[in-house]
Coordinates of C-alpha atoms in Angstrom, one line a residue:
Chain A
X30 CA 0.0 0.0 0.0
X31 CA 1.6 3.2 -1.1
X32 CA 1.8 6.5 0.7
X33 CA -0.2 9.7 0.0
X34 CA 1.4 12.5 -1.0
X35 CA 1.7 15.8 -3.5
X36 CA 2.7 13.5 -6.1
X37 CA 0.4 10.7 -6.2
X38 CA -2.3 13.0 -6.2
X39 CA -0.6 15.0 -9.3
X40 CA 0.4 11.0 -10.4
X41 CA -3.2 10.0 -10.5
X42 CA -4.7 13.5 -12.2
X43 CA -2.6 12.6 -14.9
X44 CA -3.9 8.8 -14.8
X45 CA -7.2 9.6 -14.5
X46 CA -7.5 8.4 -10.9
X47 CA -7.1 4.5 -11.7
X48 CA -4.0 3.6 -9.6
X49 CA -5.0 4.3 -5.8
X50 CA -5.3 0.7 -3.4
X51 CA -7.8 0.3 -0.8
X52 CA -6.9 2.4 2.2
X53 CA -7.2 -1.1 4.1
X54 CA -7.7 -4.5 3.5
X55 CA -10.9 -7.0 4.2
X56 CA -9.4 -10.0 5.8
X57 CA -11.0 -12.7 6.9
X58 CA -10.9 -13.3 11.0
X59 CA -8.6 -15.3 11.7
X60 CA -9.3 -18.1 14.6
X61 CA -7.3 -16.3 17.3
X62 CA -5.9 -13.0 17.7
X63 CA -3.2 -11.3 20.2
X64 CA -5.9 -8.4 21.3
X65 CA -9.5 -8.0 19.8
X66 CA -10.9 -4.5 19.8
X67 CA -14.5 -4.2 20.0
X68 CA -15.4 -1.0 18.4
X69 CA -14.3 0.3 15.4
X70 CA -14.4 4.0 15.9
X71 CA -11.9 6.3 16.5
X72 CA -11.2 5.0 19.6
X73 CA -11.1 1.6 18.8
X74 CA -9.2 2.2 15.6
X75 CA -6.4 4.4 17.1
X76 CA -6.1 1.6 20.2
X77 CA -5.3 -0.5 17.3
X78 CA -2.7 1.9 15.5
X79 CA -1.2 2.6 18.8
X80 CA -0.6 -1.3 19.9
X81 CA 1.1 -1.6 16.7
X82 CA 3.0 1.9 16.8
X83 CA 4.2 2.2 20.0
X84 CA 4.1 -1.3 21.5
X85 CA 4.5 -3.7 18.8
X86 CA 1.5 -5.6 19.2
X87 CA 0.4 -6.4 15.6
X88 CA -1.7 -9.4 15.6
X89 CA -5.0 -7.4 16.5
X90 CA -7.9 -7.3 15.0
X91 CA -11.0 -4.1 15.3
X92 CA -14.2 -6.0 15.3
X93 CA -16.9 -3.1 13.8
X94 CA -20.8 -4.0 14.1
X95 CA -21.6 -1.7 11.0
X96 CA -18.9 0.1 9.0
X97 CA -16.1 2.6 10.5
X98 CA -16.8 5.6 12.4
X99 CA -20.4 5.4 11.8
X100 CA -21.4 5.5 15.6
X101 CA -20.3 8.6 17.6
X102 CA -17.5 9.0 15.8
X103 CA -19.2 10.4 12.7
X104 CA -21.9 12.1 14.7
X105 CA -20.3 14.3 17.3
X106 CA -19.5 18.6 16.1
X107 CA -16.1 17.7 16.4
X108 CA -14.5 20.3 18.4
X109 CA -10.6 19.9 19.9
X110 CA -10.2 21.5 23.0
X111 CA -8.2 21.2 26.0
X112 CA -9.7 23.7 28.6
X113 CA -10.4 21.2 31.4
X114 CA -10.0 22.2 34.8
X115 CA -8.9 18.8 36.7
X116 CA -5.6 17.9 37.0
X117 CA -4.9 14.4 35.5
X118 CA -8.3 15.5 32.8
X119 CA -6.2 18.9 32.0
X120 CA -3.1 16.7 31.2
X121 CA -5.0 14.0 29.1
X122 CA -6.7 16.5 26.7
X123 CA -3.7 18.8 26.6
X124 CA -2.1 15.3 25.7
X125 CA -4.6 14.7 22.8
X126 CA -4.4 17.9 21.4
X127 CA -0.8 17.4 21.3
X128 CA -1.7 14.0 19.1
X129 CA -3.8 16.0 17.1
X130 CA -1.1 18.6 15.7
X131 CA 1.0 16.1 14.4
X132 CA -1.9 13.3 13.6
X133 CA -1.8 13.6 9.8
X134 CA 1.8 13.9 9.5
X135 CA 2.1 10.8 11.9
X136 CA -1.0 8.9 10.0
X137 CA 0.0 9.8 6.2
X138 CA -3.7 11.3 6.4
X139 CA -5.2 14.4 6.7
X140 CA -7.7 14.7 9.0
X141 CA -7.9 18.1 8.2
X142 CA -7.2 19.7 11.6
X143 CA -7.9 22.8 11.9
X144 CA -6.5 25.0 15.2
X145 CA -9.3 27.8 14.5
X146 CA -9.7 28.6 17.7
X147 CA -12.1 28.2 20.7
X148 CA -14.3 31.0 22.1
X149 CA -16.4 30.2 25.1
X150 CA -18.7 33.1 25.6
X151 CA -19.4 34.4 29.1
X152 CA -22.8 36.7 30.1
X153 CA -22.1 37.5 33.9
X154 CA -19.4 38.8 36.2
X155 CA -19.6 35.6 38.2
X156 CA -19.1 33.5 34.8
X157 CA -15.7 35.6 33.7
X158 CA -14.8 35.1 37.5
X159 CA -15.3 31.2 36.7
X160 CA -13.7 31.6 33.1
X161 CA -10.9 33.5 34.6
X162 CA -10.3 30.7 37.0
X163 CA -10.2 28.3 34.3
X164 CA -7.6 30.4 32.1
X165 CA -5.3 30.5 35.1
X166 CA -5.6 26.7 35.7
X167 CA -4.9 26.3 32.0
X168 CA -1.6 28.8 32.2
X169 CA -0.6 27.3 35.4
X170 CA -0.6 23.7 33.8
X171 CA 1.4 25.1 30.6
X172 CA -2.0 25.1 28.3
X173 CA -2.0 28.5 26.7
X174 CA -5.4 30.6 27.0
X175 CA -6.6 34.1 27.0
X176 CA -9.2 36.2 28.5
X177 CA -10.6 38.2 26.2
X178 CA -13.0 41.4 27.1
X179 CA -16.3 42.1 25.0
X180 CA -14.7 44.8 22.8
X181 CA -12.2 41.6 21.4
X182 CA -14.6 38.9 21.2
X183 CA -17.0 41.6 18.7
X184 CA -13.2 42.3 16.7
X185 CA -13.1 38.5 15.9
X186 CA -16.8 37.4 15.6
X187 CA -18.6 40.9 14.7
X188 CA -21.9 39.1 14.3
X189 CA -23.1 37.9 17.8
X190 CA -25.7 39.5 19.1
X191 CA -23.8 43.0 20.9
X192 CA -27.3 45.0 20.9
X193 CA -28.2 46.6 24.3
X194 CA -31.8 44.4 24.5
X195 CA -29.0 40.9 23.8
X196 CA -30.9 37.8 25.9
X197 CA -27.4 36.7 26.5
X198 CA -25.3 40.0 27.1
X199 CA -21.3 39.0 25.7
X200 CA -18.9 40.6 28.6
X201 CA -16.1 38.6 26.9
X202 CA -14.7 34.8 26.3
X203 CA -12.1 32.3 27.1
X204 CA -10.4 31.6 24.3
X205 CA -7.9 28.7 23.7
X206 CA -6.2 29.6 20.3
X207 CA -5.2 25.9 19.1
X208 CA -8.8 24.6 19.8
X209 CA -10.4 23.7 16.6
X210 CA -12.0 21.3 14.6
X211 CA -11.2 18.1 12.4
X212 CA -12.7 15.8 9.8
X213 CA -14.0 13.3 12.1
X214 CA -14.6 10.3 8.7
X215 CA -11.2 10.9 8.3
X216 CA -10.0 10.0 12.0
X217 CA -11.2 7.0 11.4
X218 CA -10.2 6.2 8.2
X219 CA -6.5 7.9 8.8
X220 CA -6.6 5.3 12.2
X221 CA -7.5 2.6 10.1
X222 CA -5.6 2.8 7.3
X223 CA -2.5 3.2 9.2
X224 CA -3.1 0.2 11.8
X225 CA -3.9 -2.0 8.9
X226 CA -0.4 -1.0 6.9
X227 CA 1.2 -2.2 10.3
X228 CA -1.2 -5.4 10.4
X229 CA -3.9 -4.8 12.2
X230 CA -6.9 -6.5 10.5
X231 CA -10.2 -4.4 10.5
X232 CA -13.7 -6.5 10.5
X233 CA -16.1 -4.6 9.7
X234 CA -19.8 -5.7 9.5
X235 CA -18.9 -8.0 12.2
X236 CA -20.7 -7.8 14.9
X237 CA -19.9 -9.0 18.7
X238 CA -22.8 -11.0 20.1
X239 CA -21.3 -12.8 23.1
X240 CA -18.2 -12.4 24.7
X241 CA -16.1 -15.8 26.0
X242 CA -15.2 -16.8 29.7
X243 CA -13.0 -19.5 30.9
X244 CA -12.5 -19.5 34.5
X245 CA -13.3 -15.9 35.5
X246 CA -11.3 -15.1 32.0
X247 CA -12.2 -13.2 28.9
X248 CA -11.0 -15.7 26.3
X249 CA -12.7 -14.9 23.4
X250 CA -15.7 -13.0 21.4
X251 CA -18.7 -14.7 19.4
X252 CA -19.5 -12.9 16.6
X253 CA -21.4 -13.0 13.6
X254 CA -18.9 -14.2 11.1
X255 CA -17.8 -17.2 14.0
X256 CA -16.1 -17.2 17.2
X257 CA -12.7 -15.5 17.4
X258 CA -10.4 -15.8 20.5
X259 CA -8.4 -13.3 21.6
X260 CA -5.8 -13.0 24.6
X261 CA -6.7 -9.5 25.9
X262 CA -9.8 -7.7 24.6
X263 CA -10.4 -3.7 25.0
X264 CA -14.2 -3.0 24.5
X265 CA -13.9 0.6 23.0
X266 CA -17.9 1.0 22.4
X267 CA -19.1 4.1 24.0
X268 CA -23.1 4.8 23.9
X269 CA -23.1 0.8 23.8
X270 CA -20.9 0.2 27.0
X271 CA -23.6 -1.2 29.2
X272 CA -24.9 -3.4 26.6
X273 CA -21.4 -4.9 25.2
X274 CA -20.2 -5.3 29.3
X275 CA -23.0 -7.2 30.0
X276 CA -22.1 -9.8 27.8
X277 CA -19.2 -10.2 30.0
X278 CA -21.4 -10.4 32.7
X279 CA -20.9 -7.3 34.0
X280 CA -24.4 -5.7 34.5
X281 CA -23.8 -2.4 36.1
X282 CA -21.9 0.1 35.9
X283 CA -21.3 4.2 36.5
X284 CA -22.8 4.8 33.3
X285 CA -26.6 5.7 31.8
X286 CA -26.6 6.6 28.0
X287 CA -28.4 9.7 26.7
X288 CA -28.8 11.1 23.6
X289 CA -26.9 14.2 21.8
X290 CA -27.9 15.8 18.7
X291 CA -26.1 17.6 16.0
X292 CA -27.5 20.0 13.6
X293 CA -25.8 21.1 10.0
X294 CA -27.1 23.9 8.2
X295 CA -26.6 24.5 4.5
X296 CA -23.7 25.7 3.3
X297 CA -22.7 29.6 3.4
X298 CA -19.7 31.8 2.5
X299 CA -17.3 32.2 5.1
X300 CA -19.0 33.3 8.3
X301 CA -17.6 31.7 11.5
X302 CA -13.6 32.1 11.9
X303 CA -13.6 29.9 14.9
X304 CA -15.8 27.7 17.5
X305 CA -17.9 29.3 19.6
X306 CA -19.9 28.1 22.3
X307 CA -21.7 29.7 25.2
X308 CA -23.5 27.6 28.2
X309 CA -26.1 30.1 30.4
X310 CA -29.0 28.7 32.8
X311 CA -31.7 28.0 30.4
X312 CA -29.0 27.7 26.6
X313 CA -26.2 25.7 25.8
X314 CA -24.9 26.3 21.9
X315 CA -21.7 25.3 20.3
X316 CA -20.7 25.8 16.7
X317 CA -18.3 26.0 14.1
X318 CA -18.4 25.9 10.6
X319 CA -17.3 23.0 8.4
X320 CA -14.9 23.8 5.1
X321 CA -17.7 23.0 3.0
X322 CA -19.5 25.8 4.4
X323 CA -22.1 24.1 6.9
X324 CA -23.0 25.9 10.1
X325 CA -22.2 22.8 12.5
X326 CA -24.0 22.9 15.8
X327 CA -25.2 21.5 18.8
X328 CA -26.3 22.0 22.4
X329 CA -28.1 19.9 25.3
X330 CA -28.7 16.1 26.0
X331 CA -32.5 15.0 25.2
X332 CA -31.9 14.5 29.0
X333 CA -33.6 10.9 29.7
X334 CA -32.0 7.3 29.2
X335 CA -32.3 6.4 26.0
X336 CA -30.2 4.2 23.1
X337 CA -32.5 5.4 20.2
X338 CA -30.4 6.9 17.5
X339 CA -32.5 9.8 16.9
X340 CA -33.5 13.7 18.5
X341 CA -36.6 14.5 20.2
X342 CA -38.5 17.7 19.1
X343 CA -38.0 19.8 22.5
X344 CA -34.3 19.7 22.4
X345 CA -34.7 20.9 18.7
X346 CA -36.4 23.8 19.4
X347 CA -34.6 25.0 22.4
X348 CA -30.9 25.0 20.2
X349 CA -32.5 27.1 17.2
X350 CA -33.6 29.3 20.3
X351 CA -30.2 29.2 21.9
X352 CA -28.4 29.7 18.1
X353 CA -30.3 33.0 17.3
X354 CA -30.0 34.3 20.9
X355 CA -26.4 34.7 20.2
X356 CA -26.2 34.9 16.4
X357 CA -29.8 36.2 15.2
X358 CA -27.9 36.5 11.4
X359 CA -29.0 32.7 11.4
X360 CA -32.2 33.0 11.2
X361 CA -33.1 32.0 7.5
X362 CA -30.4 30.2 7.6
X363 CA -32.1 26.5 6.5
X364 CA -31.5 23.3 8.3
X365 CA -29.7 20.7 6.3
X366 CA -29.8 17.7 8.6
X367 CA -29.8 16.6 12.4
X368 CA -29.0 13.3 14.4
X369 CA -28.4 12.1 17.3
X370 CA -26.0 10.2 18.8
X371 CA -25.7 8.0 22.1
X372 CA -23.3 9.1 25.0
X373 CA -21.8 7.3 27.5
X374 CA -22.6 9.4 30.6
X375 CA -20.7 8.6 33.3
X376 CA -21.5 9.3 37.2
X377 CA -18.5 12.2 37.4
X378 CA -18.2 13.5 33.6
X379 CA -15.1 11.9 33.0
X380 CA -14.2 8.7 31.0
X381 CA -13.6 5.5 32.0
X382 CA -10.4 3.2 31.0
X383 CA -9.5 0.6 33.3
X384 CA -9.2 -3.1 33.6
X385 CA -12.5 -4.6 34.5
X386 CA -13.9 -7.3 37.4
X387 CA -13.3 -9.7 34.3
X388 CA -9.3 -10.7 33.7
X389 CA -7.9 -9.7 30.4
X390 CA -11.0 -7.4 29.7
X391 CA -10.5 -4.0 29.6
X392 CA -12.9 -1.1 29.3
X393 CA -12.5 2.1 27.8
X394 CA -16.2 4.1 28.2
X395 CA -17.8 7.0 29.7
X396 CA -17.0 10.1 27.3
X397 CA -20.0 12.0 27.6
X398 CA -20.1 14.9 25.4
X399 CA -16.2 14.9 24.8
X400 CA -15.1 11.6 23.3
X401 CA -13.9 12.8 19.9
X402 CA -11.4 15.3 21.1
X403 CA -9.8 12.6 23.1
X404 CA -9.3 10.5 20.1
X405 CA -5.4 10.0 19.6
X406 CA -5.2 10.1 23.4
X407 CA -7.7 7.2 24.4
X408 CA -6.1 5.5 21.7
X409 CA -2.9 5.7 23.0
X410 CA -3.4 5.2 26.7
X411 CA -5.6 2.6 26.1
X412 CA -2.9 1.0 24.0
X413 CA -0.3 1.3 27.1
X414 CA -2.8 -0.2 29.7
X415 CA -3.7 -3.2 27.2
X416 CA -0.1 -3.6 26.1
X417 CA 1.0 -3.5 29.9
X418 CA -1.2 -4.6 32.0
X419 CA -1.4 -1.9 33.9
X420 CA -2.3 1.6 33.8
X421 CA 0.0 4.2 33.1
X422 CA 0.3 7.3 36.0
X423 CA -2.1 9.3 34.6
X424 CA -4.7 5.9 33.5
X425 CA -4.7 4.9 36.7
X426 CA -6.9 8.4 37.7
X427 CA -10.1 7.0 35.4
X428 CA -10.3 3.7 37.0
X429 CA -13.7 2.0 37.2
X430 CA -13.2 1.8 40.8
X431 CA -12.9 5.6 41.2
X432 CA -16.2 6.5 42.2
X433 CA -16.6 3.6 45.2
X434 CA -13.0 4.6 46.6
X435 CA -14.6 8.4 46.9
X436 CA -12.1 9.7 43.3
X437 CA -14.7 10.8 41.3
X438 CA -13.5 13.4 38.6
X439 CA -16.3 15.8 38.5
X440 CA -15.3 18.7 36.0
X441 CA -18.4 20.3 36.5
X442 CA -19.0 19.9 40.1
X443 CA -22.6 18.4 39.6
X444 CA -22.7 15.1 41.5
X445 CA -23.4 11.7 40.5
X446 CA -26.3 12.8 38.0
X447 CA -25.1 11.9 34.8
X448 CA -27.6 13.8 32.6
X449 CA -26.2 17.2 34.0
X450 CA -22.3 16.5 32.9
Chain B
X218 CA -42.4 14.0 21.3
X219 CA -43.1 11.2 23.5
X220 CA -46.3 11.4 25.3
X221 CA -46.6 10.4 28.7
X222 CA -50.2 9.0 30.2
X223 CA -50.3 10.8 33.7
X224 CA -52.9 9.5 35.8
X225 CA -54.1 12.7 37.0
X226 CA -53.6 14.7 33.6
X227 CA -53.9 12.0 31.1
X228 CA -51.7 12.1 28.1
X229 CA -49.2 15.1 27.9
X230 CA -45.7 16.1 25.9
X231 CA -43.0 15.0 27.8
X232 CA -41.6 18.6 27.7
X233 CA -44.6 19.0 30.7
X234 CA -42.3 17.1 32.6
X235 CA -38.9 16.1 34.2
X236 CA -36.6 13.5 33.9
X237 CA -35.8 11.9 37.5
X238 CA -33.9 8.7 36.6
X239 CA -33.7 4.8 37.2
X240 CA -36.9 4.2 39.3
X241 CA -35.5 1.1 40.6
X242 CA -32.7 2.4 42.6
X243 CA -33.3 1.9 46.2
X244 CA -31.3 4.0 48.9
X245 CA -30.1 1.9 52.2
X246 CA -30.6 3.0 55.4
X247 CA -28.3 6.0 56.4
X248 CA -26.0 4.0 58.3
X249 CA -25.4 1.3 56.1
X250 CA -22.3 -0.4 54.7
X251 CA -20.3 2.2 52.4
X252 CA -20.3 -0.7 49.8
X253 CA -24.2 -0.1 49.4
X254 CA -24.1 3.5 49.5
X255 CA -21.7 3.3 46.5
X256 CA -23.7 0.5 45.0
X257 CA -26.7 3.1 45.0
X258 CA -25.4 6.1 44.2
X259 CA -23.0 5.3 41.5
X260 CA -24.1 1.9 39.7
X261 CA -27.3 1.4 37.1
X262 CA -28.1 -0.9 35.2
X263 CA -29.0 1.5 32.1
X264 CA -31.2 -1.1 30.3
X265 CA -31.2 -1.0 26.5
X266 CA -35.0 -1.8 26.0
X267 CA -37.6 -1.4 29.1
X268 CA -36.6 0.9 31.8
X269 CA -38.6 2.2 34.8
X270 CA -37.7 5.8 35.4
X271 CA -39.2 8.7 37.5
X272 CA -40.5 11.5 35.9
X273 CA -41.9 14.6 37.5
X274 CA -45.4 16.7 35.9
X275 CA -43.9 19.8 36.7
X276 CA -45.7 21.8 34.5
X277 CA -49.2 19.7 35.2
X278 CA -50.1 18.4 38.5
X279 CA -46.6 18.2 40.0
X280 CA -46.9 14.6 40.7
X281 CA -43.8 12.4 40.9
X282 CA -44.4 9.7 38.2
X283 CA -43.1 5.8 37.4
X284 CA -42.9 5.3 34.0
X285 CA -42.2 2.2 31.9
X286 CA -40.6 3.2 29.1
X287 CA -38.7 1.3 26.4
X288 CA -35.0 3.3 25.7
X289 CA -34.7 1.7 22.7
X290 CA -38.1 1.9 21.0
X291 CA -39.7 4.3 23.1
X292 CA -42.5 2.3 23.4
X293 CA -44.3 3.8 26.4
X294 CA -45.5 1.1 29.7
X295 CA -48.1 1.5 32.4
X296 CA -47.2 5.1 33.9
X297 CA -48.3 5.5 38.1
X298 CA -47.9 7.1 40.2
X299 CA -44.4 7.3 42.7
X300 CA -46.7 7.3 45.7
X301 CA -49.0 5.2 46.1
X302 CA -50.6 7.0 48.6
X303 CA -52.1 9.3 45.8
X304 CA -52.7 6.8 43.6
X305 CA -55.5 5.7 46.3
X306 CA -56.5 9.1 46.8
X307 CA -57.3 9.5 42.8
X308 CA -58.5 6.1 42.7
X309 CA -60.2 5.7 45.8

């Protein structure tokens, strides 16, 4: 399989694009593999790449249920940030978007990364208090960030709403300048193709229906193209994670899953430089726009258990109201489509990625709202815990045993509720 | 929309109401084993198909409701109400 670069593109203008291979190969399963990956989305995928990268482990297969990075991985408004407050969380996502500058270079594949910019509006003294706080976390643990005051956010985003009567009056932003966006399909696909060049065999349309015990001992997964044993398994299946543990017998856990929608609008001329997002009692709004020119958006949970992959009405309604509270210009602006997708909400906000109750089965769950930023990281950290068999110094902080030893992670500081996280 | 069946109201958008979680987690007594506690607080089930869940009629008759509902269909179940005290005062 041959690289991409400037001149196979200009090599297959000229031959009429007729020369490019598959970006990965569709093996058979094999009867028994090193590590099996349940979940082939970005998280699952660049567990794979990583194994094989950094630890040598090549005889893996990812075992996908439908095809790649069609779950959350294609449906989230993928934003890259890194403005957590919590220690070891700060260092993880500071770690991913360290991943993410160099990802394409590193995966031969652009993911098209773009470090736009993050502006998270503030309304209130008390919330630039809190955003102030944050900033100084962020500069204190080497992340850079900027307050900005009301007269800079209008400089770089003239068309929020600045009028004297604004529902949601803009005293100024956080702003993290290498936040951005990326091309989440090609996260996946960049993930995949480059675990597959190093051997990694990709199954998709393969879907996990049982998972194998021998003595206390995950051994194995049923599936529906035949039974493949594995010696370690790392069940990367966020939105699914109760479902998929349960097969291993493991019933409950910290987690309820709730639905997220995303809206796209149609495409427009250049409007948006960078993200911005705003969270006031009664809104929460995010949005960016894509390259082709989409408005990409998104606010609230639906706010109730649920696994169905599609929006409820209500939440629809209150995002348009929280969109053209801030930016009225959007108005006529017509809907293209909407989704939903199925979070992993854990008890404390943060992820999970741990070993489990069952030996050589290991978990990594519990995203919420931020899985897709975390990408390259939970790939690679989950890589080191399967790899070692153990967690590394900063896995070790999103154990599943956190919350019973009285370690919960709350970013938010909202309890064990997981709808408000 | 789903539509909820309160008993009181009868059948409502569910943006009358508020979500108040898994239904079938029981609380131990205050001075109970920290195990429990933990068991209670942190651990659900999260069913993918029927689920009993609270929901509250804030903007109807305020009454805390059980609701079977199915999370993957969401197929709606029998809907009562949390206490069953009122449920023999409507009833009775």
């Amino acid at each position: 399989m041959s690289g991409y670069s400037v001149w196979s593109v200009l090599r297959e203008g000229l031959r009429g694009q007729t020369g490019w291979d598959r970006a990965w190969r569709d093996p058979q399963p094999k009867a028994e593999y090193d590590v099996v990956i349940i979940g082939g989305g970005g998280h699952g995928l660049a567990t794979a790449y990583y194994l094989a990268k950094n630890h040598g482990v090549t005889n893996v297969a990812v075992v996908e249920k439908g095809w790649l990075g069609g779950g959350n991985t294609g449906r989230n408004t993928t934003i890259v940030r890194s403005n957590y407050v919590q220690p070891k969380s700060t260092e993880f996502y500071e770690h991913s978007v360290k991943l993410w500058e160099n990802l394409s270079h590193d995966l031969n594949y652009n993911v098209m990364f773009s470090q736009r910019g993050q502006l998270g509006l503030f309304h209130t003294p008390a919330a630039r208090d809190g955003q102030a706080k944050r900033v100084n976390t962020m500069v204190a643990n080497g992340i850079e960030a900027q307050l900005l005051d009301r007269e800079q956010v209008r400089a770089m985003v003239p068309h929020l709403d600045y009028s004297e009567n604004a529902r949601f009056p803009i005293l100024g932003a956080i702003f993290q300048a290498r936040a951005g966006t990326a091309r989440h399909d090609a996260v996946a696909w960049g993930f995949a193709r480059g675990a597959d060049q190093r051997g990694v065999d990709i199954l998709q349309q393969t879907e996990v229906t049982g998972i194998l015990r021998e003595g206390g001992k995950a051994v194995g997964v049923e599936t529906s193209r035949g039974t493949i044993r594995a010696k370690k398994i790392g069940v990367a299946v966020a939105g699914s994670t109760g479902h998929v543990m349960g097969m291993a017998g493991i019933e409950r856990l910290p987690i309820e899953s709730h639905k997220l929608q995303a809206f796209v609008s149609e495409p427009l001329k250049p409007l948006l430089d960078y993200v911005v997002s705003y969270g006031a009692p009664g809104a929460h709004f995010y949005i960016s726009q894509s390259d082709k020119g989409g408005m990409v958006f998104g606010g609230d949970l639906d706010f109730y258990n649920s696994y169905a992959q599609r929006g409820n009405l209500p939440i629809v309604t209150d995002v348009a109201e929280s969109a053209l509270a801030i930016m009225p210009c959007l108005g006529r602006v017509k809907l293209l489509r909407h989704w939903a997708g199925i979070m992993d909400m854990s008890m404390d906000g943060t992820h999970i990625m741990s070993k489990t109750p069952v030996e050589n089965l290991y978990m990594n769950a519990g995203w919420c709202y931020g899985g897709f930023k975390a990408t390259p990281a939970s790939g690679w950290h989950f890589a080191d815990l399967i790899a070692n068999e153990r967690p590394d110094d900063l896995t070790e902080a999103f154990s599943l045993d956190r919350f019973e030893r009285g370690y919960a992670i709350d970013e938010k500081g909202m309890g064990p509720t997981p709808k408000m996280h | 929309m789903i539509r909820i069946n309160c008993p009181f109201c009868g059948e409502r958008d569910h943006s009358e109401f508020s979500y108040g979680g898994d239904a079938t987690v029981i609380y131990p007594e205050l001075d109970a084993p920290e195990a429990e506690w933990a068991e209670a607080v942190y651990q659900r089930s999260n069913p993918r198909g029927p689920h009993k869940e609270y929901w509250h009629h804030v903007s109807g008759c305020r009454a805390w409701l059980i609701v079977e509902r199915n999370t993957l269909t969401h197929e709606m179940g029998a809907v009562t109400f949390a206490h069953a005290g009122l449920t023999k005062a409507v009833e009775g």
